[in-house]
Tab-separated table of C-alpha atoms in Angstrom:
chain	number	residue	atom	x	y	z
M	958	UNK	CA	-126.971	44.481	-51.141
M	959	UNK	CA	-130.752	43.892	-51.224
M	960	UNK	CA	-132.859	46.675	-52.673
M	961	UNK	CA	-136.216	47.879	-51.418
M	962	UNK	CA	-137.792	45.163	-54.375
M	963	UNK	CA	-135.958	42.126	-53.242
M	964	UNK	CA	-137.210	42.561	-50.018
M	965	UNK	CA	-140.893	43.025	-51.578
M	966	UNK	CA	-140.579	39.792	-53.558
M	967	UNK	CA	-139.372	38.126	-50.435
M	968	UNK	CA	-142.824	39.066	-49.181
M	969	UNK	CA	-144.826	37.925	-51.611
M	970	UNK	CA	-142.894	34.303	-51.205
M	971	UNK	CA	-143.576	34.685	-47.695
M	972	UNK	CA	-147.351	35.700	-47.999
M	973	UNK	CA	-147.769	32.784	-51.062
M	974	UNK	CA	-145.997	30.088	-48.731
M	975	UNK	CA	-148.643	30.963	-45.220
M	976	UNK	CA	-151.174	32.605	-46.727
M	977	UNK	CA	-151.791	30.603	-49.948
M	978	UNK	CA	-150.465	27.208	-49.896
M	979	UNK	CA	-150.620	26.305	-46.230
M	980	UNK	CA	-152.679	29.368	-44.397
M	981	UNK	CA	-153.167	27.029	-41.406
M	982	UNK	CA	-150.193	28.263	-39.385
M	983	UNK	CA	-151.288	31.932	-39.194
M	984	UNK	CA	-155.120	31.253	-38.817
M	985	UNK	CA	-153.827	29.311	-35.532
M	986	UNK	CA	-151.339	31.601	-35.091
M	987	UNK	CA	-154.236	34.985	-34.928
M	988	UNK	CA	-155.440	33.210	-32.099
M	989	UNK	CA	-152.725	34.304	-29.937
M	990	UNK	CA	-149.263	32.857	-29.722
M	991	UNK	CA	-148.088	30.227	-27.541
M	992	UNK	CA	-143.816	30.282	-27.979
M	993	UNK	CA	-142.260	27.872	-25.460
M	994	UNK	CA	-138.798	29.436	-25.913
M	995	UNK	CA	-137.736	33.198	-25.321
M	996	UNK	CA	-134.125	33.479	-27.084
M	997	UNK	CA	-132.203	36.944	-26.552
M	998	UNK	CA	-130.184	37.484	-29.271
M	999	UNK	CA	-127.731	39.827	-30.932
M	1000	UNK	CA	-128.983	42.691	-33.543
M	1001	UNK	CA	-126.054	41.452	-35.765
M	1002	UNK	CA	-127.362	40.912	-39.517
M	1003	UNK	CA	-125.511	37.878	-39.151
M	1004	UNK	CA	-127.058	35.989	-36.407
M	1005	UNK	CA	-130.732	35.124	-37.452
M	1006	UNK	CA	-132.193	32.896	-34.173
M	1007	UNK	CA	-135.204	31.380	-36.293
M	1008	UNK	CA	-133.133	30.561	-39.664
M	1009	UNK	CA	-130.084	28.889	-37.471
M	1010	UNK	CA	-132.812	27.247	-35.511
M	1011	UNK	CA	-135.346	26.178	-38.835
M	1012	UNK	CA	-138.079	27.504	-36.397
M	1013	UNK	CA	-141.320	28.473	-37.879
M	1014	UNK	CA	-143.656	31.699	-37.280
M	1015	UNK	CA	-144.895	31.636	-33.382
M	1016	UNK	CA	-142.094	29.070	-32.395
M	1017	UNK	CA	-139.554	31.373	-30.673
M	1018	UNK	CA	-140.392	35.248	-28.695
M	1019	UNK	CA	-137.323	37.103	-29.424
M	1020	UNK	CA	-135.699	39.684	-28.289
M	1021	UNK	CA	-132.276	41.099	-29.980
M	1022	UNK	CA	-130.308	43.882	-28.532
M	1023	UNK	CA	-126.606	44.718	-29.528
M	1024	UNK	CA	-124.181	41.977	-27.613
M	1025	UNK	CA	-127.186	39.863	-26.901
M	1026	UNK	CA	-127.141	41.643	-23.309
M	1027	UNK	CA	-129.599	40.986	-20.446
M	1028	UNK	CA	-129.433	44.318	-17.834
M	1029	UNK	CA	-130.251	43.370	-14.011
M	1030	UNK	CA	-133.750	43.813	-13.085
M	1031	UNK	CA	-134.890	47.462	-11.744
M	1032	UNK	CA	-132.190	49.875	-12.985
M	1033	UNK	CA	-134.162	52.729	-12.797
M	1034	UNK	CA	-135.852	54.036	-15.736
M	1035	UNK	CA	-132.940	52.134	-18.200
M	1036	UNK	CA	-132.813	49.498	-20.765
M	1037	UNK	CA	-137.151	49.253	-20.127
M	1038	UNK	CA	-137.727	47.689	-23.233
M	1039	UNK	CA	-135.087	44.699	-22.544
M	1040	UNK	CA	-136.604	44.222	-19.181
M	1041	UNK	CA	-140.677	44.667	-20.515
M	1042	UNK	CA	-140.375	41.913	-22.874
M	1043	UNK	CA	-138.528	39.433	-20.383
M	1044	UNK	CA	-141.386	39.914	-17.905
M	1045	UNK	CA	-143.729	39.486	-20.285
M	1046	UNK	CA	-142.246	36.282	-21.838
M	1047	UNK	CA	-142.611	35.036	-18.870
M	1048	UNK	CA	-145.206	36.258	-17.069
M	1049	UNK	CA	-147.741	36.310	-19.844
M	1050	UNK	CA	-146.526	33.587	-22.329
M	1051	UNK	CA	-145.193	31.192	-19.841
M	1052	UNK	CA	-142.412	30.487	-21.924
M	1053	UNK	CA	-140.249	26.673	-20.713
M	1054	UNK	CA	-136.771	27.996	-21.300
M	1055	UNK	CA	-134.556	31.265	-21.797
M	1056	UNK	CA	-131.754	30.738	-24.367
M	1057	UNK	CA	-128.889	33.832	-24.429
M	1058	UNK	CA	-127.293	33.144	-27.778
M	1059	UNK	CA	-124.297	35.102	-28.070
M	1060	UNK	CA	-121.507	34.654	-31.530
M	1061	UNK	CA	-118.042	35.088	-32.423
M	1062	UNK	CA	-116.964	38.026	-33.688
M	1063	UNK	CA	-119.695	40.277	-32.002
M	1064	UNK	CA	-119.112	44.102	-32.559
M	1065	UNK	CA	-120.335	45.346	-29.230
M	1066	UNK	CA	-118.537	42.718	-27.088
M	1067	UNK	CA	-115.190	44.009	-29.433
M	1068	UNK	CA	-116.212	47.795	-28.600
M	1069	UNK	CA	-116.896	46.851	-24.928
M	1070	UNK	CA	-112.870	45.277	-24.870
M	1071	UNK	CA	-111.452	48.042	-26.785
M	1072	UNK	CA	-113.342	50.700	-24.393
M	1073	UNK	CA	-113.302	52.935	-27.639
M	1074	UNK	CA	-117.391	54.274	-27.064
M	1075	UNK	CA	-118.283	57.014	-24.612
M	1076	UNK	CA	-120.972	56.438	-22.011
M	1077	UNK	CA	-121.369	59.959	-21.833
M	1078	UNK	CA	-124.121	62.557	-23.097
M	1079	UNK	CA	-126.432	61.396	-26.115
M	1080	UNK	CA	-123.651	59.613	-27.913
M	1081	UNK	CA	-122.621	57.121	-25.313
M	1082	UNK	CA	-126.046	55.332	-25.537
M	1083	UNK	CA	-123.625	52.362	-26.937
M	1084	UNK	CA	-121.056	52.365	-24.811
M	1085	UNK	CA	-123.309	52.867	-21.415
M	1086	UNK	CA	-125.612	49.725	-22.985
M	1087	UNK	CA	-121.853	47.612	-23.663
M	1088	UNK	CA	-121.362	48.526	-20.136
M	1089	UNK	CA	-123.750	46.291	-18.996
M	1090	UNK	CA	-121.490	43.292	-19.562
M	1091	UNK	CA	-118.362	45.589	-17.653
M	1092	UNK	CA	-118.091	42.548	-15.550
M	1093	UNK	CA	-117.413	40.529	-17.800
M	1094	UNK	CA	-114.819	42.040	-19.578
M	1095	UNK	CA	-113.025	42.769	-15.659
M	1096	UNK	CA	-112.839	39.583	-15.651
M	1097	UNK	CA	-111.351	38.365	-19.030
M	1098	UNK	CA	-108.575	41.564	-18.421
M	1099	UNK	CA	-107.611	39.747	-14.970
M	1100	UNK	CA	-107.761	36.132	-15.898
M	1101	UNK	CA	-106.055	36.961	-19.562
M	1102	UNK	CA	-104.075	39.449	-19.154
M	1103	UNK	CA	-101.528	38.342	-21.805
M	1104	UNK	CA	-103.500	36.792	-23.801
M	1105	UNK	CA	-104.217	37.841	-27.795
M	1106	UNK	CA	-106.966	40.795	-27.943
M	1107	UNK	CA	-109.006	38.322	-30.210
M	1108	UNK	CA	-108.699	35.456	-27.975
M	1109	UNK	CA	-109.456	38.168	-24.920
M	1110	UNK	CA	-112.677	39.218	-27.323
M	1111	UNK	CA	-114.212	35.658	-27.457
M	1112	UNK	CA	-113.232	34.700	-23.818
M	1113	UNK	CA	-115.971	38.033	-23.260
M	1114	UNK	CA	-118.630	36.898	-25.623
M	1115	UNK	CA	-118.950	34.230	-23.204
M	1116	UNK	CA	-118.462	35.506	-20.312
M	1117	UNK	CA	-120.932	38.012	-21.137
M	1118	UNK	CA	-123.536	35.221	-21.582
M	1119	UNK	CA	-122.918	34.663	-18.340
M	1120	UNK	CA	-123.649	38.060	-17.073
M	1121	UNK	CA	-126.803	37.802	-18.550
M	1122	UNK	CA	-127.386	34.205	-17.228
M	1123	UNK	CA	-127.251	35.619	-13.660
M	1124	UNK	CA	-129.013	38.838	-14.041
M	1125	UNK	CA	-132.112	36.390	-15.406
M	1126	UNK	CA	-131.809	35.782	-11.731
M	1127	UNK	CA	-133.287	39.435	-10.712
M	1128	UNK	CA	-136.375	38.807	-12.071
M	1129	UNK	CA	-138.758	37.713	-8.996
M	1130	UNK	CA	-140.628	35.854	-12.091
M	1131	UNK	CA	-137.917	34.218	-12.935
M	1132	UNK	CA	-136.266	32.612	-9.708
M	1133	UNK	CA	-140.248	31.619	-9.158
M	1134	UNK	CA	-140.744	29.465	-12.005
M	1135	UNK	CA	-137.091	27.652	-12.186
M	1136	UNK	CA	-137.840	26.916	-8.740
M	1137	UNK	CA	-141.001	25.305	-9.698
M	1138	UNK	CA	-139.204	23.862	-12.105
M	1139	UNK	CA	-141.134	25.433	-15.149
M	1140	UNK	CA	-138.361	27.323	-16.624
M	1141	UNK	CA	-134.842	26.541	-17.090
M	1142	UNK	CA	-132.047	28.918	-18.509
M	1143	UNK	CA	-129.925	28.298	-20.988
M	1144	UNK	CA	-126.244	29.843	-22.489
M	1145	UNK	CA	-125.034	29.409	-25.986
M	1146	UNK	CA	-122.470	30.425	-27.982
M	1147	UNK	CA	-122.421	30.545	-32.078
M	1148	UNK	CA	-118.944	30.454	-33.728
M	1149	UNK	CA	-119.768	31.887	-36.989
M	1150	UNK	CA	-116.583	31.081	-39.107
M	1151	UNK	CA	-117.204	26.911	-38.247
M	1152	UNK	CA	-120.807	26.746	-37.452
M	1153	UNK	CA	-120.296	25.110	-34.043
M	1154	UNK	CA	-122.681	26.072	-31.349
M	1155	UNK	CA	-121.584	25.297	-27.517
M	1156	UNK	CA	-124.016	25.511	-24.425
M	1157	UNK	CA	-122.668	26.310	-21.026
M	1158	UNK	CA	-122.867	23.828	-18.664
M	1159	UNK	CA	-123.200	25.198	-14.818
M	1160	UNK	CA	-121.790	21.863	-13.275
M	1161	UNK	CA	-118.586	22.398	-15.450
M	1162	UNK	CA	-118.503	26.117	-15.543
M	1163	UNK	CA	-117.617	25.894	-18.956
M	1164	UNK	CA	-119.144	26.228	-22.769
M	1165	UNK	CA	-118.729	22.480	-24.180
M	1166	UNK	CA	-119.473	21.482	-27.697
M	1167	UNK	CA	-123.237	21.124	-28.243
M	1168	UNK	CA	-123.127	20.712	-32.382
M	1169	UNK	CA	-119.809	20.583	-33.841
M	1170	UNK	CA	-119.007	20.204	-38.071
M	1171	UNK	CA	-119.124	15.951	-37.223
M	1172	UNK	CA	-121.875	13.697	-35.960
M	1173	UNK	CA	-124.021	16.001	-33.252
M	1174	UNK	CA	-124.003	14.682	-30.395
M	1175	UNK	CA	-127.224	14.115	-27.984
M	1176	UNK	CA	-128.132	17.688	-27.220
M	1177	UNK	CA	-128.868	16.439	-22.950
M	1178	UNK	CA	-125.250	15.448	-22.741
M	1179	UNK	CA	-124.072	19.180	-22.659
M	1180	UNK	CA	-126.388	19.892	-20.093
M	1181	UNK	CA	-124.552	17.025	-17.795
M	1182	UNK	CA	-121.882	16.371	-18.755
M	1183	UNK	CA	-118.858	17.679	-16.963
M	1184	UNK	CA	-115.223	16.725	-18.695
M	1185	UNK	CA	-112.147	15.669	-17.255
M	1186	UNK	CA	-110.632	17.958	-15.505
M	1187	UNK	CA	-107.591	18.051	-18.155
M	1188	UNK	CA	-109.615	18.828	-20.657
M	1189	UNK	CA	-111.602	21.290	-19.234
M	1190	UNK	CA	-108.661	23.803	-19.151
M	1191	UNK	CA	-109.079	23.702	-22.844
M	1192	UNK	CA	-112.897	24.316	-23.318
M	1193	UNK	CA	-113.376	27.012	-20.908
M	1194	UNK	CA	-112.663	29.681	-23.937
């Protein structure tokens, strides 16, 4: 467990490394930023977007919520802050792409399965944000119904990701710049415990192997390639 001065020396090497050694980044970078990538990721300590990525300061907006959720546009006076900074990415920063990185083993989609958090009164803040992705587990239940609860859990992460893919789609903002073709949305999925990462492919309707623990592949071949149809039984979960 780090204590308060481990974090404190990891700020100093932080503050030696861009404001000492190389200060260029940051005097660009008080300018104004310029990310061409808006990733929504999951809160979980385990799941850092810029150190799986190797991205620098001012390379990726973020936005981390628990379950790496996206709620649809205009529900009321809820989930605000989720909704503020998608606008704003890309509204204001113009980001190219949206990237939903869910992960294995994610807390709130395993909460969400096990329906074991309120959505009631001050306590259910949780379980009514979970909720958001109720869709998604609906549909693992009916297309799995007899399968393992961990293999149920993952088959949710992802179809959560999907969720979110199509609420992207409420934002006006949105559906204006993919059509111009200035934006394009993206789904991943992290599996912790190998350190693959898959990318969901709309022409297959399926997550397909983006970097796997051999040689990584071109990453433009998961966003065309579609398998053959007897092996795409097999990567759809």
């Amino acid at each position: 467990m780090h204590d308060i001065q481990r974090l404190l020396g990891g700020f100093k090497g932080f503050r030696r490394r861009y404001y000492q050694e190389d200060p260029s980044l940051y005097q660009s970078l008080c300018a104004g930023q310029r990310p061409a990538t808006l990733l929504i990721a999951c809160c979980d300590s385990r799941v850092d977007p810029a150190l799986m990525l190797g991205c620098e300061p001012g390379e990726l907006f973020v936005v981390r919520n628990v379950a790496n959720l996206v709620p649809p546009y205009g529900r009321g006076d809820s989930h605000q802050g989720v909704l503020a900074a998608i606008q704003f990415a890309v509204e204001q920063l113009a980001v190219e792409r949206i990237i939903v990185l869910g992960h294995s083993q994610c807390g709130g989609i395993r909460a969400l399965m096990e329906q074991s958090l309120t959505t009631q009164d001050e306590a259910g803040v949780v379980g009514r944000w979970v909720s958001v992705a109720e869709t998604a587990r609906r549909e693992v239940m009916d297309r799995m119904p007899g399968a393992a609860f961990e293999m149920r859990c993952r088959a949710c992460e992802k179809a959560a990701i999907r969720v979110s893919l199509r609420n992207l789609e409420s934002f006006s903002c949105v559906r204006e710049r993919r059509e111009r073709g200035a934006l394009s949305l993206h789904g991943w999925h992290f599996d912790m415990a190998r350190g693959e990462l898959e990318v969901y492919s709309p022409q297959a309707d399926a997550f397909l192997p983006l970097c796997l623990s051999g040689p990584a592949p071109d990453p433009a071949w998961a966003e065309h390639h579609v398998p053959p149809r007897e092996s795409l039984a097999l990567q759809l979960y």
